[in-house]
């Protein structure tokens, strides 16, 4: 069972930056597709970014493309989300998730508890 713990959230002004971290334990994160999602009050969970180490493939949601960057550090077993040019609409709880590679239909079965990001105008 893979365990995920997010950290790095906080309160920032519009235009500022934050770097979120997701510590992975109980598994090797290089064998997973890792993703970041977010959910604001009253809204559905939204895809933010994902990274698959095989092929170096990354994807971003349209709303964050060009502003956010997903990356990982295998030595620290940690995935990151660098968030720049933050906007008030980025305010949400951000979740880290993991999907096992090569397991059809598995999806994002492991989720962290989330970290709050609040962007003031």
GROMACS .gro file of C-alpha atoms in nm:
model
  121
    1UNK     CA    1   0.000   0.000   0.000
    2UNK     CA    2   0.143   0.334  -0.105
    3UNK     CA    3   0.103   0.623   0.139
    4UNK     CA    4   0.097   0.986   0.023
    5UNK     CA    5   0.143   1.295   0.240
    6UNK     CA    6   0.112   1.645   0.093
    7UNK     CA    7   0.275   1.955   0.237
    8UNK     CA    8   0.371   2.308   0.137
    9UNK     CA    9   0.031   2.472   0.115
   10UNK     CA   10  -0.036   2.813   0.261
   11UNK     CA   11  -0.165   3.165   0.209
   12UNK     CA   12  -0.012   3.377  -0.067
   13UNK     CA   13  -0.098   3.689  -0.262
   14UNK     CA   14  -0.199   3.677  -0.626
   15UNK     CA   15   0.109   3.657  -0.844
   16UNK     CA   16   0.305   3.470  -0.580
   17UNK     CA   17   0.445   3.118  -0.577
   18UNK     CA   18   0.424   2.800  -0.372
   19UNK     CA   19   0.589   2.461  -0.399
   20UNK     CA   20   0.387   2.161  -0.291
   21UNK     CA   21   0.547   1.832  -0.194
   22UNK     CA   22   0.407   1.481  -0.187
   23UNK     CA   23   0.607   1.229   0.013
   24UNK     CA   24   0.560   0.871  -0.104
   25UNK     CA   25   0.609   0.572   0.124
   26UNK     CA   26   0.521   0.205   0.112
   27UNK     CA   27   0.611   0.183  -0.254
   28UNK     CA   28   0.844   0.299  -0.529
   29UNK     CA   29   0.692   0.604  -0.692
   30UNK     CA   30   0.875   0.543  -1.019
   31UNK     CA   31   0.639   0.249  -1.070
   32UNK     CA   32   0.338   0.482  -1.047
   33UNK     CA   33   0.183   0.755  -1.252
   34UNK     CA   34   0.168   1.048  -1.011
   35UNK     CA   35  -0.089   1.321  -1.031
   36UNK     CA   36  -0.199   1.642  -0.863
   37UNK     CA   37  -0.564   1.732  -0.832
   38UNK     CA   38  -0.746   2.014  -0.657
   39UNK     CA   39  -1.090   2.078  -0.519
   40UNK     CA   40  -1.241   2.412  -0.426
   41UNK     CA   41  -1.548   2.444  -0.202
   42UNK     CA   42  -1.864   2.367  -0.396
   43UNK     CA   43  -1.675   2.248  -0.701
   44UNK     CA   44  -1.578   1.911  -0.844
   45UNK     CA   45  -1.228   1.776  -0.814
   46UNK     CA   46  -1.014   1.913  -1.098
   47UNK     CA   47  -0.713   1.764  -1.271
   48UNK     CA   48  -0.399   1.976  -1.233
   49UNK     CA   49  -0.097   1.779  -1.355
   50UNK     CA   50   0.042   1.429  -1.395
   51UNK     CA   51   0.381   1.273  -1.458
   52UNK     CA   52   0.475   0.930  -1.592
   53UNK     CA   53   0.849   0.872  -1.567
   54UNK     CA   54   0.850   0.623  -1.853
   55UNK     CA   55   0.902   0.840  -2.158
   56UNK     CA   56   0.921   1.153  -1.943
   57UNK     CA   57   0.558   1.230  -2.015
   58UNK     CA   58   0.381   1.512  -1.835
   59UNK     CA   59   0.035   1.661  -1.876
   60UNK     CA   60  -0.125   1.975  -1.739
   61UNK     CA   61  -0.474   2.106  -1.707
   62UNK     CA   62  -0.547   2.401  -1.933
   63UNK     CA   63  -0.603   2.635  -1.641
   64UNK     CA   64  -0.251   2.583  -1.502
   65UNK     CA   65  -0.048   2.521  -1.818
   66UNK     CA   66   0.252   2.752  -1.835
   67UNK     CA   67   0.228   2.839  -1.465
   68UNK     CA   68   0.263   2.506  -1.281
   69UNK     CA   69   0.536   2.243  -1.315
   70UNK     CA   70   0.526   1.885  -1.187
   71UNK     CA   71   0.851   1.705  -1.107
   72UNK     CA   72   0.989   1.426  -0.893
   73UNK     CA   73   1.299   1.326  -0.699
   74UNK     CA   74   1.353   0.951  -0.684
   75UNK     CA   75   1.622   0.977  -0.417
   76UNK     CA   76   1.377   1.151  -0.184
   77UNK     CA   77   1.073   0.956  -0.305
   78UNK     CA   78   0.892   1.286  -0.342
   79UNK     CA   79   0.682   1.450  -0.610
   80UNK     CA   80   0.655   1.829  -0.639
   81UNK     CA   81   0.420   2.086  -0.782
   82UNK     CA   82   0.579   2.425  -0.842
   83UNK     CA   83   0.304   2.685  -0.869
   84UNK     CA   84   0.386   3.028  -1.010
   85UNK     CA   85   0.175   3.330  -1.099
   86UNK     CA   86  -0.093   3.214  -0.861
   87UNK     CA   87  -0.444   3.345  -0.907
   88UNK     CA   88  -0.737   3.360  -0.664
   89UNK     CA   89  -0.909   3.088  -0.868
   90UNK     CA   90  -0.621   2.854  -0.777
   91UNK     CA   91  -0.752   2.849  -0.420
   92UNK     CA   92  -0.835   2.488  -0.334
   93UNK     CA   93  -0.727   2.183  -0.142
   94UNK     CA   94  -0.456   2.015  -0.345
   95UNK     CA   95  -0.429   1.637  -0.347
   96UNK     CA   96  -0.154   1.403  -0.457
   97UNK     CA   97  -0.259   1.074  -0.615
   98UNK     CA   98  -0.094   0.759  -0.750
   99UNK     CA   99  -0.192   0.511  -1.020
  100UNK     CA  100   0.011   0.191  -1.068
  101UNK     CA  101   0.186   0.151  -1.402
  102UNK     CA  102   0.082  -0.142  -1.617
  103UNK     CA  103  -0.235  -0.223  -1.425
  104UNK     CA  104  -0.531  -0.171  -1.660
  105UNK     CA  105  -0.827  -0.005  -1.495
  106UNK     CA  106  -0.649   0.059  -1.165
  107UNK     CA  107  -0.674   0.438  -1.188
  108UNK     CA  108  -0.574   0.670  -0.907
  109UNK     CA  109  -0.639   0.439  -0.617
  110UNK     CA  110  -0.414   0.608  -0.361
  111UNK     CA  111  -0.474   0.963  -0.237
  112UNK     CA  112  -0.316   1.193   0.016
  113UNK     CA  113  -0.510   1.394   0.273
  114UNK     CA  114  -0.459   1.722   0.089
  115UNK     CA  115  -0.297   2.057   0.159
  116UNK     CA  116  -0.478   2.391   0.152
  117UNK     CA  117  -0.368   2.661  -0.091
  118UNK     CA  118  -0.529   3.002  -0.052
  119UNK     CA  119  -0.454   3.287  -0.292
  120UNK     CA  120  -0.570   3.634  -0.194
  121UNK     CA  121  -0.657   3.902  -0.448
   0.00000   0.00000   0.00000
